[in-house]
Amino acid sequence: MKNKPSNIDNILEVFDKVLSSTPILIFALDSDGYFTFSRGSRLQQLGLENSQKPGSHYSDVYTTNPTMMEHIQRALNGQEFECQTQINGHFFHVYYRQTNNNQVVGIALDEAELISTREEKDKLFNQLLIAYEISREGMWSWNLRTNTIEYNRRWREIFEYTGSEPSNQLEYFTNRVHPDDLPQVWQSVEQAVQQGTTFEHQYQILTPSGTKVLQDRGRVVYWDLEGEPLYMTGSVNDITEQFNAQKQLEQKASTDELTGLSNRFGSLQAWDQWKNQKSENFKAVFALIDFDHFQPLNHVLGYNIGNRILNHFAHQLQQSLPTNVHIARIGGDEFLVMAPNFSLSTLESLLRKFSDTFLTSFQEDLIGAKLQFSCGFSKHPKDGDDFITLFRRAEAALHEAKKSGRNCFRRFDIEFENATSKRYALINKLQTALEHQQLYYQLQPQFNIVHSRFSGAEVLIRWHDHELGLISPVDFIPLAEQSQLITPITYWLIDKVLSDIRSLNQKLKTSLKYSINIPAQFLYEQDLITWIQNRFNHYKIHPKQICFEVTESQLIADSSTQWLSNIECLRQLGIEFAVDDFGTGYSNLSQLKKLDFNLLKIDKSFIDALTDKDDKTGHALVKAMIGLAQTLKLDLIAEGVESPNQVIWLEALGCQVFQGYYFSPPLNTEEFLSLVIETNSH
């Protein structure tokens, strides 16, 4: 037994007045089959009591009447139907329907006492609709012969009829229906009339307060003696609020929050619509656009300026392209342009022109920002028929544009996809290698020729894959940087090296210096200083044993306040910093002075020039770099030293520390330990 509150208690007085003088019986059950309501003057004949006590289950009431039990079960299952049944010697015509809250409402007519004249039937239907105030639905009954509508109060409220409108006239209903929806409304109604089925549809209506969206359903419930439909009845619900909420969710799901453009999901929807409507000659072009070096720009100018750039770009791109072109922000600084019925050359020409105007307009807005972007193209149907394929191939072309020096456009070629597939496969392998600790490092010894001893080593990360073998850092380090794996790899490497240094210190009885290459991304990490302090304390290593190497190109590209601040904090801990590959880029001497670097490393490409006696320029450059280091009072290491002549020449110019195969190849920690013990003990 259950006790569930009825949603109709507040109108029982209305029901009693209407039902006490008519051969109508009305009852309601909840979704589990328990009676919640019953009213009418003929209830005893139906086997019920007036105000059927809540909690009575229909199976208990109709234990001896399997037909009635079957009918109620059908109604509980969601069927809307009418039937005739005999109970206690009385014949009833019963109409069952299910409300939106899954209650079942039954209306029974005692046929023995029902006067069958048309006028009285009309009156009866009016009474029925009044009784249907038990639900918050708008109830209606349409006389198909007179084209008049009877309704309850809720129906009139939904349509917002004024007092002067004779809303029982069909034309006042059709005048409310939105013109765009009226044809489909009539089509579904006419089909239900002809087939004797239930119609259900959504449509818009125009009311004094604005447009509403309704859910309407109904069916023919009475026919005349010739079998012609006489009455159609049904219910209507105002679902405007739910409809608008759903629309907002759909819009939010398909819209980029920052720019207001479509996002990837919205682009997929747009493509599907085009594809469904396309003709045999349909063609389209995908263009994937990505800024060059946008992340450093974000760090230098700040994310607020970065967002301004993206919004400005989105607005200018919309202004520069035809309105039928779909533009989306896919994520970060990446944008997608889909152009239906465009040739690739036409879209490329428009984007090249836009590139020039965008750079000009933006530089007037924000001083000193150097903005360039690369673009990759794919076209339908040559490069693919579905969204995913065309997007992936535009992405492959974009990657080739980046590899080609950036600030350029590339059209898809099948060879790009092969390279991209290999690239993604290698990235997946690299992530697996990191997760399963399959990476390792070697130590490249650094020899101090003045003291004739090894003074330290550079940490060189290595990767040996069980299928591909040894993979060069030249191949996997750029992938790690592009896929954002470089930061977790750097965390792992620092922790591993510090752990091993503790063991090396114990065995060597002395402290050497170890250099670790640090990517620019790592220096933006939150809580970086705290983490590094924690690692030094944990392994009981003094920070002066570590030197972080930053390449000259990173030094130039990344110079934000946060980047500089973290470097200064690390230096205060005792960590030294070296400029790696010095001379390979545009040397920013002001940065060297600002950051107060401790060490310069001359790149191997300059050391190689020393073997060529005719390369006067190479000799002069090395000499100048050594002189610069001495002037700035910086330590100096020559990388890639492979011959005695290079050592002699460099030593004569004042270089004291060397790194290269002439002294030792990269070694594992045990080999390095043996070499240092053997050499430094003499």
XYZ file of C-alpha atoms in Angstrom:
682
model
C 0.000 0.000 0.000
C 1.322 3.449 -0.900
C 0.196 6.938 -0.017
C 0.811 9.385 -2.877
C -0.601 12.905 -2.965
C -2.950 13.755 -5.818
C -2.402 16.829 -7.972
C -6.158 17.475 -8.170
C -7.285 18.032 -4.606
C -7.679 21.758 -5.123
C -10.454 21.342 -7.699
C -12.521 18.576 -6.147
C -15.365 20.962 -5.419
C -15.622 21.806 -9.129
C -15.728 18.118 -10.020
C -18.413 17.336 -7.465
C -20.729 20.010 -8.905
C -20.181 18.860 -12.480
C -20.209 15.111 -11.915
C -23.000 14.729 -9.366
C -25.726 15.367 -11.954
C -24.247 13.520 -14.961
C -23.710 9.883 -15.955
C -19.960 10.545 -15.953
C -17.471 8.726 -13.763
C -13.859 9.922 -13.571
C -10.930 8.285 -11.816
C -7.131 8.597 -11.772
C -4.274 6.225 -10.954
C -0.593 6.912 -10.423
C 2.105 5.305 -12.584
C 2.217 2.255 -10.296
C -1.519 1.564 -10.538
C -2.666 3.003 -7.226
C -5.916 5.021 -7.230
C -5.401 8.692 -6.398
C -8.844 10.073 -7.266
C -12.413 9.047 -8.143
C -15.623 11.038 -8.537
C -19.094 10.535 -10.014
C -22.622 9.473 -9.168
C -22.256 5.978 -10.677
C -19.056 4.884 -8.921
C -20.619 1.888 -7.157
C -21.678 0.369 -10.491
C -18.007 0.676 -11.548
C -16.888 -1.128 -8.425
C -15.442 2.029 -6.849
C -16.285 4.242 -3.939
C -16.671 8.004 -3.961
C -13.305 9.477 -2.999
C -11.649 6.103 -3.575
C -9.247 5.878 -0.689
C -5.653 6.556 -1.806
C -3.479 3.482 -1.828
C -5.992 1.015 -3.324
C -4.352 -0.859 -6.154
C -6.408 -1.563 -9.255
C -5.558 -5.287 -9.068
C -7.165 -5.442 -5.613
C -10.308 -3.610 -6.768
C -10.771 -5.647 -9.979
C -9.507 -9.038 -8.860
C -12.549 -10.747 -10.380
C -12.629 -8.623 -13.538
C -9.638 -9.550 -15.749
C -10.950 -7.402 -18.623
C -10.880 -4.239 -16.521
C -7.406 -5.162 -15.227
C -6.168 -5.613 -18.796
C -7.555 -2.234 -19.875
C -5.939 -0.385 -16.964
C -2.612 -2.127 -17.595
C -2.723 -1.018 -21.244
C -3.318 2.543 -20.111
C -0.433 2.338 -17.626
C 1.772 1.207 -20.523
C 1.039 4.479 -22.292
C -1.809 3.487 -24.629
C -4.595 5.988 -25.219
C -7.801 4.226 -26.192
C -11.535 3.847 -25.631
C -13.428 0.664 -25.001
C -16.678 -0.796 -23.748
C -16.782 -2.911 -20.642
C -19.429 -4.564 -18.456
C -19.169 -4.277 -14.695
C -21.772 -5.498 -12.233
C -24.367 -5.687 -15.009
C -23.748 -2.150 -16.216
C -22.259 -1.226 -19.589
C -19.720 1.558 -19.629
C -17.926 3.357 -22.418
C -14.472 4.098 -20.949
C -11.844 6.465 -22.327
C -8.273 6.115 -21.026
C -5.413 8.546 -21.438
C -2.029 9.123 -19.787
C -1.033 12.600 -18.590
C 2.459 14.126 -18.780
C 3.216 13.127 -15.190
C 2.445 9.481 -16.124
C -0.861 9.377 -14.272
C -3.701 7.505 -15.951
C -7.075 9.239 -16.188
C -10.182 7.234 -16.926
C -13.561 8.678 -17.923
C -16.466 6.258 -17.960
C -19.930 6.898 -19.389
C -22.899 4.857 -18.172
C -24.417 4.060 -21.566
C -27.730 2.936 -20.116
C -28.419 6.433 -18.870
C -26.619 8.416 -21.543
C -29.043 10.250 -23.800
C -27.621 9.912 -27.289
C -28.898 13.062 -28.906
C -26.243 15.220 -30.563
C -27.091 18.259 -28.454
C -26.638 16.368 -25.241
C -23.427 14.822 -26.512
C -22.099 18.333 -27.175
C -23.057 19.326 -23.658
C -21.428 16.203 -22.290
C -18.152 16.871 -24.061
C -18.133 20.364 -22.648
C -18.567 18.879 -19.194
C -15.811 16.392 -19.904
C -13.381 19.144 -20.814
C -14.221 21.046 -17.660
C -13.541 17.882 -15.683
C -10.158 17.634 -17.388
C -8.988 20.565 -15.297
C -7.364 17.862 -13.190
C -4.352 18.232 -15.425
C -2.338 21.367 -16.224
C -2.691 20.572 -19.899
C -4.799 22.503 -22.316
C -7.663 20.195 -23.274
C -9.708 20.598 -26.444
C -12.458 18.895 -28.373
C -13.036 19.710 -32.041
C -16.443 19.194 -33.630
C -15.453 18.235 -37.182
C -18.895 19.116 -38.584
C -19.328 22.570 -37.100
C -15.590 23.390 -36.938
C -16.068 24.621 -33.395
C -13.746 23.909 -30.493
C -14.597 23.286 -26.879
C -11.748 23.733 -24.429
C -10.752 24.083 -20.813
C -9.399 27.212 -19.154
C -5.742 26.187 -19.547
C -6.110 25.885 -23.325
C -7.386 29.459 -23.552
C -4.560 30.677 -21.291
C -1.928 29.055 -23.514
C -3.290 30.700 -26.661
C -3.839 34.009 -24.827
C -7.215 34.743 -26.365
C -8.739 38.093 -25.515
C -12.309 38.475 -24.363
C -13.382 39.737 -27.785
C -12.112 36.691 -29.647
C -14.653 33.854 -30.141
C -11.929 31.296 -29.545
C -14.262 28.361 -30.167
C -14.041 29.121 -33.884
C -11.442 27.047 -35.733
C -10.161 30.038 -37.700
C -8.963 31.678 -34.479
C -6.834 28.635 -33.794
C -5.340 28.571 -37.293
C -4.658 32.314 -37.087
C -2.524 31.697 -34.006
C -0.386 28.958 -35.629
C 2.841 30.213 -37.167
C 2.481 30.296 -40.996
C 5.639 28.210 -41.408
C 4.195 25.429 -39.243
C 0.546 25.458 -40.343
C 0.999 23.080 -43.342
C 2.606 20.336 -41.257
C -0.040 20.774 -38.537
C -2.855 20.192 -41.031
C -1.011 17.300 -42.656
C -0.594 15.371 -39.394
C -4.187 16.110 -38.307
C -5.671 14.989 -41.649
C -3.589 11.815 -41.560
C -4.840 11.024 -38.040
C -8.452 11.606 -39.143
C -8.114 9.341 -42.188
C -6.226 6.532 -40.427
C -7.845 6.731 -37.006
C -4.432 7.181 -35.365
C -3.111 9.604 -32.748
C -1.157 12.601 -34.018
C 1.578 14.298 -32.036
C 3.523 17.316 -33.205
C 5.318 20.483 -32.162
C 4.520 23.860 -33.637
C 4.846 27.565 -32.953
C 1.998 29.943 -32.209
C 1.955 33.728 -32.324
C 0.397 35.271 -29.199
C 0.180 38.825 -27.853
C 3.145 38.110 -25.529
C 5.278 36.569 -28.270
C 6.032 33.271 -29.960
C 5.388 30.043 -28.068
C 6.233 26.433 -28.841
C 3.511 23.857 -28.182
C 3.372 20.084 -27.968
C -0.014 18.924 -29.243
C -1.571 15.495 -29.574
C -5.040 14.166 -30.270
C -7.217 11.663 -32.111
C -10.773 11.033 -33.286
C -12.869 9.679 -30.429
C -16.397 9.566 -31.914
C -17.890 8.675 -35.273
C -21.475 9.016 -36.524
C -23.622 6.096 -37.619
C -22.181 6.263 -41.156
C -18.635 5.932 -39.787
C -17.695 9.545 -40.435
C -15.493 11.168 -37.767
C -17.473 13.462 -35.507
C -15.233 14.549 -32.648
C -11.474 14.838 -32.280
C -10.104 15.513 -28.824
C -6.627 16.033 -27.405
C -4.298 18.013 -25.193
C -1.698 20.713 -25.685
C 1.268 21.750 -23.543
C 3.309 24.944 -23.600
C 6.910 23.716 -23.928
C 8.440 27.104 -24.825
C 10.674 27.186 -21.769
C 12.008 23.665 -22.305
C 12.410 24.286 -26.041
C 14.416 27.484 -25.508
C 16.558 25.850 -22.827
C 17.353 22.991 -25.201
C 18.195 25.454 -27.971
C 20.532 27.329 -25.654
C 22.274 24.107 -24.690
C 22.663 23.131 -28.330
C 23.972 26.575 -29.213
C 26.417 26.548 -26.318
C 27.638 23.103 -27.303
C 28.363 24.260 -30.853
C 29.746 27.769 -30.154
C 33.185 28.942 -29.106
C 32.743 30.922 -25.904
C 35.593 33.387 -26.530
C 34.964 34.474 -30.123
C 31.312 33.575 -30.656
C 32.317 31.571 -33.709
C 31.319 27.986 -34.236
C 33.464 25.321 -32.589
C 34.474 21.908 -33.905
C 31.113 20.339 -33.029
C 29.279 23.205 -34.729
C 31.485 22.765 -37.797
C 30.617 19.092 -37.949
C 26.901 19.998 -37.809
C 27.327 22.563 -40.600
C 29.149 20.017 -42.750
C 26.423 17.424 -42.237
C 23.789 19.961 -43.346
C 25.774 20.790 -46.476
C 26.326 17.153 -47.243
C 22.615 16.358 -46.944
C 21.778 19.153 -49.372
C 24.705 18.795 -51.774
C 24.311 18.221 -55.489
C 26.405 15.922 -57.651
C 28.779 18.806 -58.418
C 29.210 19.844 -54.787
C 32.737 20.814 -53.833
C 34.263 22.430 -50.785
C 37.585 23.501 -49.328
C 38.895 23.129 -45.780
C 41.516 25.610 -44.548
C 43.098 25.060 -41.137
C 44.815 28.185 -39.794
C 47.254 28.348 -36.885
C 49.277 31.289 -35.544
C 53.053 30.984 -35.549
C 54.654 31.200 -32.091
C 51.410 32.235 -30.404
C 52.255 30.685 -27.033
C 55.348 32.858 -26.448
C 53.267 35.863 -27.485
C 50.681 34.918 -24.867
C 53.373 34.659 -22.233
C 55.016 37.950 -23.167
C 51.885 40.099 -23.632
C 49.582 38.240 -21.243
C 46.481 36.154 -21.877
C 44.142 39.163 -21.948
C 46.048 40.537 -24.934
C 46.151 37.043 -26.422
C 42.363 36.845 -26.220
C 42.090 40.273 -27.820
C 44.233 39.021 -30.672
C 42.006 35.959 -31.178
C 38.823 38.038 -31.096
C 40.291 40.586 -33.485
C 41.386 37.797 -35.811
C 37.929 36.174 -35.739
C 36.179 39.479 -36.478
C 38.549 40.452 -39.302
C 38.319 36.974 -40.852
C 34.514 37.188 -40.894
C 34.723 40.614 -42.526
C 37.131 39.379 -45.195
C 35.327 36.233 -46.352
C 31.896 35.739 -48.016
C 28.946 35.124 -45.710
C 28.396 31.556 -46.948
C 31.839 30.538 -45.665
C 31.822 28.734 -42.306
C 34.427 29.976 -39.809
C 35.196 28.222 -36.529
C 37.698 28.383 -33.701
C 38.791 24.820 -33.110
C 40.815 25.531 -30.006
C 43.722 27.632 -28.800
C 44.928 29.704 -31.746
C 43.623 27.301 -34.398
C 40.804 28.263 -36.784
C 38.900 26.322 -39.432
C 37.429 27.761 -42.606
C 34.991 25.624 -44.621
C 34.062 27.082 -48.006
C 31.256 25.363 -49.962
C 31.410 25.548 -53.748
C 34.808 27.258 -53.677
C 37.936 26.335 -55.567
C 41.060 25.901 -53.467
C 42.884 28.634 -55.387
C 40.050 31.115 -54.724
C 40.041 30.521 -50.970
C 43.827 30.568 -50.828
C 43.894 33.916 -52.629
C 41.351 35.382 -50.195
C 43.308 34.173 -47.164
C 46.620 35.507 -48.497
C 45.007 38.893 -49.001
C 43.504 38.691 -45.514
C 46.922 37.860 -44.061
C 48.358 41.174 -45.263
C 45.409 43.296 -44.113
C 45.183 41.550 -40.740
C 48.837 42.166 -39.895
C 48.494 45.833 -40.782
C 45.252 46.388 -38.853
C 46.487 44.596 -35.773
C 49.841 46.334 -35.566
C 47.972 49.614 -35.512
C 45.991 48.324 -32.545
C 48.745 46.677 -30.480
C 52.279 47.966 -30.712
C 55.144 45.639 -31.488
C 53.228 42.360 -31.881
C 54.610 40.311 -34.736
C 51.793 38.101 -35.979
C 52.021 35.470 -38.667
C 50.025 32.369 -39.365
C 50.371 29.196 -41.369
C 47.606 27.438 -43.262
C 46.907 23.937 -44.535
C 44.302 23.107 -47.208
C 42.302 20.055 -48.213
C 39.494 19.877 -50.747
C 36.350 17.858 -51.345
C 35.947 15.450 -53.015
C 39.600 14.877 -54.029
C 41.001 14.648 -50.497
C 38.000 13.054 -48.804
C 34.229 12.952 -48.505
C 33.673 13.179 -44.748
C 34.472 15.881 -42.199
C 37.026 13.903 -40.186
C 39.088 12.932 -43.236
C 39.099 16.441 -44.690
C 39.966 17.985 -41.329
C 42.771 15.506 -40.704
C 44.257 16.119 -44.135
C 44.077 19.894 -43.736
C 45.860 19.337 -40.419
C 48.579 17.320 -42.165
C 49.057 20.146 -44.689
C 49.247 22.664 -41.827
C 51.954 20.594 -40.159
C 53.969 20.664 -43.369
C 53.558 24.442 -43.504
C 54.991 24.661 -39.995
C 57.891 22.400 -40.938
C 58.595 24.540 -44.001
C 59.490 27.560 -41.926
C 56.033 28.813 -40.921
C 54.223 31.850 -42.320
C 53.307 29.833 -45.398
C 50.432 27.887 -46.986
C 50.448 24.232 -48.015
C 47.978 22.106 -49.958
C 47.430 18.512 -48.882
C 49.526 15.803 -50.477
C 49.134 12.120 -49.650
C 52.767 12.026 -48.554
C 51.875 14.506 -45.806
C 49.383 12.047 -44.365
C 51.922 9.253 -44.306
C 54.315 11.526 -42.433
C 51.557 12.692 -40.081
C 50.476 9.123 -39.333
C 54.049 8.236 -38.450
C 54.287 11.387 -36.333
C 51.148 10.577 -34.315
C 52.249 6.964 -33.916
C 55.602 8.164 -32.594
C 53.910 10.587 -30.175
C 51.762 7.729 -28.827
C 54.858 5.597 -28.414
C 56.645 8.451 -26.641
C 53.772 8.875 -24.191
C 53.816 5.139 -23.495
C 57.586 5.269 -23.009
C 57.190 8.057 -20.446
C 54.381 6.281 -18.600
C 56.349 3.014 -18.429
C 59.705 4.671 -17.656
C 61.298 3.494 -20.893
C 63.289 6.726 -21.336
C 66.806 7.007 -19.997
C 69.728 9.404 -20.111
C 73.456 9.414 -20.726
C 76.150 11.743 -19.437
C 78.459 13.606 -21.839
C 81.606 14.326 -19.758
C 83.013 17.874 -19.645
C 86.817 18.116 -19.333
C 88.680 21.019 -17.696
C 91.982 21.153 -19.497
C 93.630 23.462 -16.947
C 93.116 21.011 -14.089
C 93.285 17.894 -16.327
C 90.125 16.453 -14.821
C 86.459 15.973 -15.590
C 84.478 18.757 -13.966
C 80.975 17.666 -14.825
C 78.670 16.367 -17.560
C 75.719 17.285 -19.724
C 72.617 15.139 -19.298
C 71.441 13.806 -22.672
C 68.017 12.141 -22.792
C 67.713 8.934 -24.820
C 64.915 6.686 -26.054
C 65.194 3.111 -27.199
C 61.966 1.609 -28.525
C 61.693 -2.176 -28.632
C 60.279 -2.010 -32.186
C 62.005 1.013 -33.719
C 65.299 0.770 -31.870
C 67.257 3.869 -30.849
C 65.347 7.051 -31.758
C 67.375 10.214 -32.135
C 66.574 13.184 -29.865
C 66.529 15.245 -33.078
C 63.375 13.276 -33.988
C 61.558 12.894 -30.691
C 62.358 16.123 -28.789
C 60.451 18.328 -31.311
C 57.506 15.906 -31.069
C 57.607 16.143 -27.295
C 57.542 19.951 -27.527
C 54.654 20.003 -30.015
C 52.568 17.477 -28.059
C 53.191 19.115 -24.652
C 54.947 15.960 -23.439
C 58.194 17.879 -22.962
C 57.096 19.262 -19.576
C 56.322 15.911 -17.873
C 59.484 14.490 -19.466
C 61.502 17.343 -17.925
C 59.987 16.712 -14.491
C 60.899 13.044 -14.786
C 64.432 13.792 -15.985
C 65.261 16.260 -13.206
C 63.966 13.908 -10.536
C 65.887 10.956 -12.001
C 69.146 12.900 -12.353
C 69.003 14.273 -8.796
C 68.370 10.772 -7.489
C 71.458 9.454 -9.327
C 73.642 12.431 -8.354
C 73.230 11.507 -4.710
C 74.702 8.079 -5.453
C 77.475 9.551 -7.633
C 78.449 12.016 -4.902
C 78.800 9.218 -2.382
C 81.018 7.154 -4.668
C 83.133 10.008 -6.073
C 83.637 11.705 -2.685
C 83.296 15.011 -4.542
C 80.654 17.155 -6.217
C 80.636 17.664 -9.989
C 78.324 19.928 -11.994
C 75.561 18.475 -14.146
C 73.842 20.393 -16.943
C 70.197 19.686 -17.838
C 68.458 21.131 -20.900
C 65.266 22.982 -19.921
C 62.507 23.819 -22.441
C 60.834 27.222 -22.299
C 57.438 25.670 -21.421
C 58.882 24.240 -18.224
C 59.843 27.667 -16.922
C 56.163 28.726 -16.902
C 55.053 25.892 -14.625
C 53.111 26.894 -11.535
C 54.795 26.023 -8.231
C 58.024 25.296 -10.145
C 60.276 26.859 -7.500
C 58.581 24.966 -4.676
C 58.841 21.657 -6.536
C 62.544 22.072 -7.293
C 63.327 23.088 -3.704
C 61.465 20.000 -2.525
C 63.501 17.729 -4.845
C 66.838 19.178 -3.703
C 65.851 18.739 -0.071
C 64.563 15.236 -0.676
C 67.783 14.011 -2.330
C 70.050 16.228 -0.194
C 71.680 17.766 -3.279
C 73.042 21.309 -3.281
C 71.595 23.425 -6.127
C 75.096 24.590 -7.146
C 75.635 21.119 -8.683
C 72.961 21.836 -11.316
C 73.128 24.034 -14.384
C 70.016 24.548 -16.474
C 70.713 25.055 -20.164
C 68.386 27.239 -22.250
C 68.849 27.500 -26.004
C 69.522 30.907 -27.488
C 66.374 30.730 -29.660
C 64.232 30.239 -26.529
C 66.035 33.085 -24.831
C 64.999 35.402 -27.669
C 61.403 34.107 -28.137
C 60.456 33.881 -24.455
C 61.106 36.828 -22.223
C 57.944 37.358 -20.203
C 57.981 38.616 -16.640
C 57.062 35.186 -15.278
C 59.803 33.484 -17.282
C 62.443 35.943 -16.102
C 61.160 35.846 -12.532
C 61.383 32.043 -12.313
C 64.908 32.068 -13.697
C 65.949 34.656 -11.113
C 64.369 32.618 -8.280
C 66.189 29.485 -9.427
C 69.464 31.396 -9.619
C 68.941 32.602 -6.056
C 68.649 28.971 -4.990
C 72.135 28.445 -6.398
C 71.281 26.910 -9.772
C 73.412 28.212 -12.619
C 72.133 28.948 -16.135
C 73.869 28.419 -19.451
C 73.042 29.711 -22.921
C 73.181 26.632 -25.142
C 74.023 26.701 -28.877
C 75.303 30.241 -28.507
C 75.774 32.000 -31.827
C 73.177 29.992 -33.770
C 70.529 32.703 -33.449
C 70.327 36.440 -33.161
C 72.317 36.882 -29.957
C 70.407 39.140 -27.612
C 73.146 40.668 -25.462
C 70.658 42.718 -23.443
C 68.982 39.475 -22.371
C 72.313 37.985 -21.339
C 72.926 41.006 -19.178
C 69.393 41.061 -17.753
C 69.407 37.373 -16.819
C 72.986 37.370 -15.577
C 73.774 33.976 -17.146
C 76.767 32.063 -15.820
C 77.883 30.140 -18.861
C 78.009 30.183 -22.666
C 78.263 27.018 -24.755
C 79.694 27.439 -28.259
C 77.745 25.328 -30.718
C 79.412 22.418 -32.513
C 78.760 24.037 -35.909
C 81.304 26.762 -35.044
C 83.812 24.302 -33.577
C 83.688 22.293 -36.830
C 84.780 25.412 -38.734
C 88.102 25.340 -36.904
C 89.189 22.289 -38.904
C 88.976 24.319 -42.118
C 92.045 26.573 -42.357
C 90.404 28.574 -45.140
C 87.313 29.407 -43.096
C 88.536 32.758 -41.811
C 85.014 33.847 -40.886
C 84.438 30.742 -38.732
C 87.696 31.291 -36.892
C 86.854 34.944 -36.326
C 83.382 34.135 -34.964
C 84.715 31.606 -32.434
C 87.380 34.053 -31.347
C 84.742 36.771 -30.938
C 82.505 34.518 -28.852
C 85.356 33.568 -26.545
C 86.274 37.232 -26.194
C 82.656 38.107 -25.415
C 82.486 35.461 -22.672
C 85.714 36.748 -21.148
C 84.479 40.351 -21.288
C 81.183 39.407 -19.603
C 83.077 37.205 -17.127
C 81.131 34.118 -18.199
C 82.357 30.560 -18.075
C 82.697 28.931 -21.478
C 82.291 25.392 -22.808
C 83.126 24.329 -26.351
C 80.728 21.604 -27.579
C 81.431 18.952 -30.197
C 85.237 18.933 -29.827
C 86.518 15.974 -31.841
C 90.159 16.646 -32.781
C 93.416 17.666 -31.050
C 93.799 20.659 -33.368
C 90.473 22.045 -32.157
C 91.648 21.648 -28.554
C 94.945 23.399 -29.239
C 93.322 26.308 -31.056
C 90.573 26.782 -28.444
C 92.983 26.522 -25.520
C 95.174 29.171 -27.113
C 92.186 31.528 -27.225
C 91.414 30.962 -23.549
C 88.785 28.213 -23.607
C 89.245 25.872 -20.650
C 86.315 23.413 -20.637
C 85.593 21.007 -23.481
C 82.829 18.588 -24.362
C 82.941 16.124 -27.230
C 83.991 12.738 -28.529
C 87.687 13.666 -28.378
C 87.429 13.360 -24.604
C 84.552 10.905 -24.265
C 81.304 9.822 -25.921
C 78.086 9.928 -23.854
C 78.175 7.289 -21.089
C 75.769 5.676 -18.698
C 76.199 6.522 -15.012
C 78.377 3.493 -14.225
C 80.687 4.169 -17.182
C 80.847 7.844 -16.267
C 81.696 6.976 -12.677
C 84.574 4.700 -13.761
C 85.968 7.318 -16.181
C 85.934 10.105 -13.596
C 87.512 7.949 -10.883
C 90.242 6.760 -13.244
C 91.013 10.228 -14.681
C 90.605 12.452 -11.644
C 92.613 10.220 -9.323
C 95.875 10.971 -11.183
